[in-house]
Structures are given as C-alpha cells and as structure tokens.
Tab-separated table of C-alpha atoms in Angstrom:
chain	number	residue	atom	x	y	z
A	6	MET	CA	-12.738	17.141	3.846
A	7	LYS	CA	-11.718	18.851	0.683
A	8	ALA	CA	-11.312	17.143	-2.897
A	9	LEU	CA	-9.591	18.716	-6.056
A	10	ALA	CA	-11.379	17.272	-9.291
A	11	HIS	CA	-10.223	17.957	-12.825
A	12	SER	CA	-13.790	17.652	-14.365
A	13	PRO	CA	-17.277	17.871	-13.324
A	14	GLU	CA	-17.724	14.030	-13.944
A	15	SER	CA	-14.913	13.480	-11.459
A	16	ALA	CA	-16.352	15.753	-9.105
A	17	GLN	CA	-19.552	13.842	-9.163
A	18	LYS	CA	-17.790	10.593	-8.176
A	19	LEU	CA	-15.952	12.361	-5.242
A	20	SER	CA	-19.012	14.286	-3.825
A	21	GLY	CA	-20.401	12.805	-0.547
A	22	ASP	CA	-21.193	13.843	2.952
A	23	ASN	CA	-18.848	16.332	4.523
A	24	VAL	CA	-16.890	16.379	1.120
A	25	GLN	CA	-16.207	19.799	-0.384
A	26	VAL	CA	-15.363	19.135	-4.026
A	27	VAL	CA	-13.171	21.909	-5.909
A	28	ILE	CA	-12.659	21.681	-9.770
A	29	GLY	CA	-9.425	22.666	-10.791
A	30	ASP	CA	-6.316	21.996	-12.735
A	31	VAL	CA	-3.236	20.426	-10.991
A	32	ARG	CA	-1.104	22.097	-13.712
A	33	ASN	CA	-2.673	25.698	-12.689
A	34	ASP	CA	-0.647	27.188	-9.831
A	35	GLU	CA	-3.523	29.517	-8.795
A	36	ASP	CA	-5.921	26.547	-8.707
A	37	VAL	CA	-3.404	24.471	-6.500
A	38	ARG	CA	-2.872	27.371	-4.098
A	39	ASP	CA	-6.595	28.067	-3.662
A	40	PHE	CA	-7.216	24.343	-2.931
A	41	MET	CA	-4.521	24.160	-0.462
A	42	GLN	CA	-6.077	26.853	1.770
A	43	GLY	CA	-7.045	25.213	5.074
A	44	VAL	CA	-5.619	21.841	4.396
A	45	THR	CA	-3.745	19.936	6.912
A	46	SER	CA	-3.235	16.660	5.583
A	47	LEU	CA	-2.966	16.017	1.887
A	48	PHE	CA	-3.683	12.698	0.008
A	49	MET	CA	-1.946	12.982	-3.304
A	50	LEU	CA	-3.142	10.869	-6.385
A	51	THR	CA	-2.467	12.240	-9.746
A	52	PRO	CA	-2.887	10.222	-13.040
A	53	PRO	CA	-0.055	8.954	-15.007
A	54	ALA	CA	1.333	11.480	-17.213
A	55	GLU	CA	4.674	12.590	-19.097
A	56	ASP	CA	5.201	15.456	-17.014
A	57	GLN	CA	4.020	13.581	-13.895
A	58	VAL	CA	7.462	14.460	-11.916
A	59	GLU	CA	6.746	17.979	-12.465
A	60	VAL	CA	3.125	18.082	-11.458
A	61	GLN	CA	3.458	16.196	-8.347
A	62	ASN	CA	6.583	18.288	-7.314
A	63	LYS	CA	4.801	21.445	-7.756
A	64	LEU	CA	2.064	20.043	-5.554
A	65	VAL	CA	4.600	19.361	-2.915
A	66	ASP	CA	6.049	22.751	-3.128
A	67	ALA	CA	2.421	24.141	-2.775
A	68	ALA	CA	1.819	22.028	0.290
A	69	VAL	CA	4.912	23.349	1.952
A	70	GLU	CA	3.916	26.923	1.031
A	71	SER	CA	0.552	26.554	2.318
A	72	GLY	CA	1.396	25.111	5.638
A	73	VAL	CA	0.350	21.489	5.159
A	74	ASP	CA	1.407	19.304	8.007
A	75	SER	CA	1.650	15.988	5.938
A	76	ILE	CA	1.490	14.269	2.806
A	77	VAL	CA	0.002	10.675	2.196
A	78	LYS	CA	1.001	9.623	-1.433
A	79	LEU	CA	-0.299	7.059	-3.808
A	80	SER	CA	3.093	5.655	-5.462
A	81	VAL	CA	3.514	2.375	-6.611
A	82	TYR	CA	5.204	-0.850	-5.338
A	83	THR	CA	7.694	-0.883	-8.294
A	84	ALA	CA	9.107	2.259	-7.562
A	85	ALA	CA	12.917	2.518	-8.570
A	86	ASP	CA	15.372	4.295	-10.514
A	87	ASP	CA	16.077	1.055	-12.263
A	88	SER	CA	12.725	-0.095	-13.037
A	89	PRO	CA	11.761	-1.128	-16.591
A	90	CYS	CA	8.536	0.839	-16.022
A	91	GLY	CA	8.539	4.498	-16.634
A	92	PHE	CA	5.488	5.013	-14.185
A	93	SER	CA	7.969	3.564	-11.429
A	94	ARG	CA	10.945	5.381	-12.216
A	95	TRP	CA	8.799	8.664	-12.043
A	96	HIS	CA	7.258	7.888	-8.850
A	97	VAL	CA	10.392	7.278	-7.131
A	98	VAL	CA	11.745	10.858	-8.168
A	99	ASN	CA	8.611	12.409	-6.379
A	100	ASP	CA	8.821	10.118	-3.591
A	101	ARG	CA	12.273	11.168	-2.861
A	102	TYR	CA	11.153	14.796	-3.154
A	103	ILE	CA	8.551	14.256	-0.641
A	104	ALA	CA	10.795	12.831	2.028
A	105	ALA	CA	13.195	15.892	1.581
A	106	SER	CA	10.492	18.231	1.647
A	107	GLY	CA	10.378	18.650	5.651
A	108	LEU	CA	6.746	17.588	5.764
A	109	ASP	CA	5.758	14.695	7.580
A	110	TYR	CA	4.820	12.013	4.963
A	111	THR	CA	3.605	8.389	4.215
A	112	ILE	CA	4.436	6.683	0.794
A	113	LEU	CA	1.809	4.031	-0.234
A	114	HIS	CA	3.221	1.219	-2.518
A	115	PRO	CA	0.456	-0.753	-3.835
A	116	HIS	CA	0.870	-3.778	-6.102
A	117	SER	CA	-0.993	-3.785	-9.581
A	118	PHE	CA	-4.572	-3.044	-9.522
A	119	MET	CA	-7.175	-5.723	-10.261
A	120	GLN	CA	-9.269	-3.083	-12.048
A	121	SER	CA	-6.529	-2.587	-14.703
A	122	MET	CA	-7.024	-5.871	-15.957
A	123	ALA	CA	-10.274	-5.177	-17.439
A	124	VAL	CA	-8.729	-1.934	-18.866
A	125	GLN	CA	-5.984	-3.769	-20.517
A	126	PHE	CA	-7.550	-6.937	-21.849
A	127	ALA	CA	-11.546	-6.810	-21.690
A	128	GLY	CA	-11.738	-5.276	-25.344
A	129	ARG	CA	-9.636	-7.904	-26.961
A	130	ILE	CA	-11.336	-10.714	-25.147
A	131	ARG	CA	-14.825	-9.379	-26.140
A	132	ALA	CA	-13.563	-9.181	-29.725
A	133	ASN	CA	-11.931	-12.576	-30.225
A	134	GLY	CA	-11.708	-14.312	-26.913
A	135	ILE	CA	-8.134	-14.041	-26.598
A	136	MET	CA	-6.155	-12.652	-23.846
A	137	GLU	CA	-2.487	-11.860	-24.607
A	138	ALA	CA	0.364	-10.437	-22.528
A	139	ALA	CA	4.365	-10.900	-22.306
A	140	VAL	CA	3.713	-12.709	-19.148
A	141	ARG	CA	4.340	-16.394	-18.278
A	142	PRO	CA	0.873	-18.197	-17.839
A	143	ASP	CA	2.114	-19.678	-14.520
A	144	ALA	CA	3.600	-16.332	-13.252
A	145	GLY	CA	2.035	-15.253	-9.786
A	146	ILE	CA	1.045	-11.585	-9.339
A	147	THR	CA	-0.268	-10.449	-5.784
A	148	MET	CA	-2.406	-7.825	-7.345
A	149	ILE	CA	-4.650	-5.689	-5.186
A	150	ASP	CA	-8.419	-4.335	-5.349
A	151	VAL	CA	-8.377	-0.683	-5.623
A	152	ARG	CA	-11.129	-0.739	-2.964
A	153	ASP	CA	-8.785	-2.175	-0.379
A	154	VAL	CA	-5.772	0.665	-1.327
A	155	GLY	CA	-8.316	3.361	-0.620
A	156	ALA	CA	-9.517	1.769	2.667
A	157	VAL	CA	-5.660	1.262	3.679
A	158	ALA	CA	-5.138	4.896	2.698
A	159	ALA	CA	-8.242	6.266	4.595
A	160	GLN	CA	-7.094	4.569	7.804
A	161	VAL	CA	-3.653	6.016	7.322
A	162	LEU	CA	-4.972	9.644	7.030
A	163	LEU	CA	-7.298	9.110	10.058
A	164	GLU	CA	-4.752	7.262	12.430
A	165	ASN	CA	-2.102	10.254	11.417
A	166	ASN	CA	0.635	8.096	13.028
A	167	HIS	CA	2.432	6.641	10.064
A	168	GLN	CA	4.846	9.574	9.620
A	169	ASN	CA	7.849	8.772	7.232
A	170	GLU	CA	6.879	5.342	6.638
A	171	THR	CA	6.670	3.478	3.239
A	172	ILE	CA	3.846	1.108	3.336
A	173	LEU	CA	3.388	-1.878	0.774
A	174	ILE	CA	0.049	-3.088	-0.005
A	175	THR	CA	-0.721	-6.220	-1.685
A	176	GLY	CA	-3.443	-8.714	-2.453
A	177	PRO	CA	-4.040	-11.762	-0.643
A	178	GLU	CA	-3.013	-14.513	-3.033
A	179	GLU	CA	-0.874	-14.873	-6.255
A	180	VAL	CA	-3.134	-14.359	-9.281
A	181	THR	CA	-1.725	-15.673	-12.719
A	182	TYR	CA	-2.847	-14.274	-16.078
A	183	SER	CA	-4.159	-17.541	-17.225
A	184	GLY	CA	-5.896	-18.136	-14.034
A	185	CYS	CA	-7.463	-14.681	-14.610
A	186	ALA	CA	-8.589	-15.653	-17.944
A	187	ALA	CA	-10.041	-18.679	-16.716
A	188	GLN	CA	-12.091	-16.932	-13.868
A	189	VAL	CA	-13.525	-14.506	-16.125
A	190	ALA	CA	-14.294	-17.178	-18.738
A	191	GLU	CA	-16.233	-19.039	-16.105
A	192	ALA	CA	-18.048	-16.028	-14.880
A	193	LEU	CA	-19.020	-15.288	-18.305
A	194	ASP	CA	-19.939	-18.668	-19.243
A	195	THR	CA	-17.641	-18.392	-22.156
A	196	SER	CA	-14.149	-19.438	-23.486
A	197	ILE	CA	-10.964	-17.364	-23.185
A	198	GLU	CA	-7.939	-18.310	-24.313
A	199	TYR	CA	-4.649	-17.032	-22.838
A	200	ARG	CA	-1.493	-16.612	-24.851
A	201	LYS	CA	1.825	-15.329	-23.887
A	202	VAL	CA	3.348	-13.162	-26.620
A	203	SER	CA	6.609	-11.187	-26.906
A	204	VAL	CA	6.921	-7.738	-25.558
A	205	ASP	CA	7.023	-6.105	-28.986
A	206	GLU	CA	3.669	-7.771	-29.539
A	207	ALA	CA	2.216	-6.911	-26.336
A	208	ARG	CA	3.267	-3.200	-27.088
A	209	ALA	CA	1.777	-3.624	-30.492
A	210	ASN	CA	-1.648	-4.617	-29.083
A	211	PHE	CA	-1.817	-1.799	-26.625
A	212	VAL	CA	-0.713	0.630	-29.342
A	213	ALA	CA	-3.462	-0.750	-31.706
A	214	ASP	CA	-5.976	-0.214	-29.078
A	215	GLY	CA	-5.469	3.437	-28.711
A	216	VAL	CA	-3.029	3.273	-25.788
A	217	PRO	CA	-0.145	5.996	-26.076
A	218	GLY	CA	3.323	4.663	-26.619
A	219	TRP	CA	4.762	5.986	-23.489
A	220	VAL	CA	2.122	4.307	-21.649
A	221	ALA	CA	2.556	1.010	-23.551
A	222	ASP	CA	6.227	1.184	-23.044
A	223	SER	CA	5.572	1.239	-19.099
A	224	LEU	CA	2.689	-1.612	-19.367
A	225	VAL	CA	4.962	-3.921	-21.081
A	226	GLY	CA	7.798	-3.012	-18.310
A	227	LEU	CA	5.537	-4.132	-16.021
A	228	HIS	CA	4.615	-7.440	-18.085
A	229	PHE	CA	8.648	-7.954	-17.675
A	230	MET	CA	8.669	-7.762	-14.104
A	231	TYR	CA	5.496	-10.497	-13.721
A	232	ASP	CA	7.245	-12.563	-16.213
A	233	THR	CA	10.572	-12.854	-14.339
A	234	GLY	CA	9.045	-13.004	-11.020
A	235	LEU	CA	10.554	-9.682	-9.780
A	236	LEU	CA	9.252	-7.907	-6.718
A	237	ASN	CA	6.325	-10.105	-6.110
A	238	PRO	CA	6.011	-10.023	-2.289
A	239	ARG	CA	2.734	-10.936	-0.095
A	240	ILE	CA	2.071	-8.917	2.855
A	241	ASP	CA	-1.240	-8.681	4.996
A	242	THR	CA	-1.413	-4.822	4.975
A	243	VAL	CA	-5.237	-4.616	4.404
A	244	ARG	CA	-6.108	-6.616	7.348
A	245	ARG	CA	-3.824	-4.923	9.629
A	246	PHE	CA	-5.123	-1.360	8.701
A	247	THR	CA	-8.746	-2.709	8.246
A	248	GLY	CA	-9.316	-5.593	10.274
A	249	ARG	CA	-10.594	-7.761	7.475
A	250	PRO	CA	-8.689	-9.724	4.615
A	251	ALA	CA	-8.168	-8.127	1.178
A	252	ARG	CA	-10.314	-8.957	-1.427
A	253	THR	CA	-9.497	-11.919	-3.816
A	254	PHE	CA	-9.554	-11.668	-7.511
A	255	SER	CA	-12.660	-13.773	-7.369
A	256	ASP	CA	-14.285	-11.159	-4.842
A	257	TYR	CA	-13.279	-8.335	-7.417
A	258	LEU	CA	-14.776	-10.290	-10.362
A	259	ALA	CA	-18.081	-10.734	-8.522
A	260	ASP	CA	-18.588	-7.055	-8.126
A	261	ASN	CA	-16.972	-5.801	-11.474
A	262	LEU	CA	-18.045	-8.568	-13.798
A	263	ALA	CA	-19.820	-5.744	-16.020
A	264	ASP	CA	-16.188	-4.219	-16.855
A	265	TRP	CA	-15.547	-7.506	-18.860
A	266	ARG	CA	-18.911	-7.983	-20.811
C-alpha cells in the first residue's frame, strides 16, 4: 500500500505496517506521476479547496496515464449541480469526470461527518456555552462517523467488485443539532444552549472564527439543506460492508470528547 501525504505531520498519521508513505504535493505534476508508479487501485481524497475540481481532475488524468485500473473516490452525499453547497457542486463535476475516464470506479457519498461538529462549534461552546447554527432544533441529520466511512472505503478497495457504483453511506440515526448540544453538555457535565440563527448570522460566526468566506458559504449551504430536510436518507451501508452497525453519535462522543473540551 502506498499513500501520498502533503506534510511530514500527515505522513506520520498515515504510517503503519505495509504502508509506504510518500510526501508530495497533489498540485505538482511530477510528484503525482512519481506516486502513481505501480499503483493499481487509487483511493482519492483531497481536502476542500477553491481549485478542487482542477486538482482532482488532474489526479484522474495522471491515473489514466499511469495505467491505474480503478479509482475509489470519497465524494459527498449532496453532490449535485444545483446544490446550495459549493463543495457539493465541485464534487459532482469530478464524479462525472471519473465516470467518463474509462477507468473502473466507485464513488462514495458519505453523509456529514460527526467529527466536523466539534470543528464547527466547540470553540464557541467553550467560550460562552452556546451552539448556534442556521438549522431547526428538530431537524434530523443522519451524520456518520469518519471511522465508519474509512471502514467502508477499505472494504470497497479490498473486495474490488463494486465497479461503476455510487455508494451512499449514512449514520444509523437522525441526530438533531439541539440533541447534539444536549449530549455534549451531559458528557461534559455543563450547560449548552442551542440557538437557531439566520444564515447570515451563521456565516458571520464562521468568518469571525477564522473560516475562509468560501468555506463559510458551503457550510451555511449545508445548514440550509439540513433545515429544510433535503437529502436526508438512512441506509445501512456500514453493516452491509463491515458486518457491524454504524457508530451512533453517542459512540462518537465517547471516543472524541477531548475535541469538545
């Protein structure tokens, strides 16, 4: 197994038995070509970026040129041309590019990550005990633990028999933002108030916390979809691929409470 990491810190996280970690830049054509040598199946995951479509399409081109047989790509469940979330609009462009590449492919569409909740809200909760978002308190979201996404991706790569499929991955339950706040409060033995705010207020909060404007725009686009109940399926993909149920938000919280402290 070979992994391309963008920094020594990332390389350390990816290191393990039978893993050859290469440090390189996905925007550097030479780094990418060198990495692709000997690769037969490519798992593609790149961080959100304003040039995401260009970066990911170039990775597909490099895979074709290097003789890679198949691609498993981590996309998003909201991928669509008309999505209010910029990330989702970018992903669907690359999803189609992969499908037209001639390579065997599997596209993974995970729901929103449980781990992203702490990234978005823990700082303000620590500061004032308040969690604010442009989402109804009772809006159910079938969010998924990233560890379960990784487990499904690993099985897809190992089984190598899901060619030209798109696989939706969701959590086992509908979690509300108010319920999330209540569970975190109980686990921390503190009080957390959940408030629904306007889209403009939610965006301003993210920007004030140092989030780039283009990222804040995508985050409040997701909030809109949660608030309106769009695209909120529940499918037992994790059990189908791993033989065990997907982790609940309570399971996630028990293992990641330090992220909220």
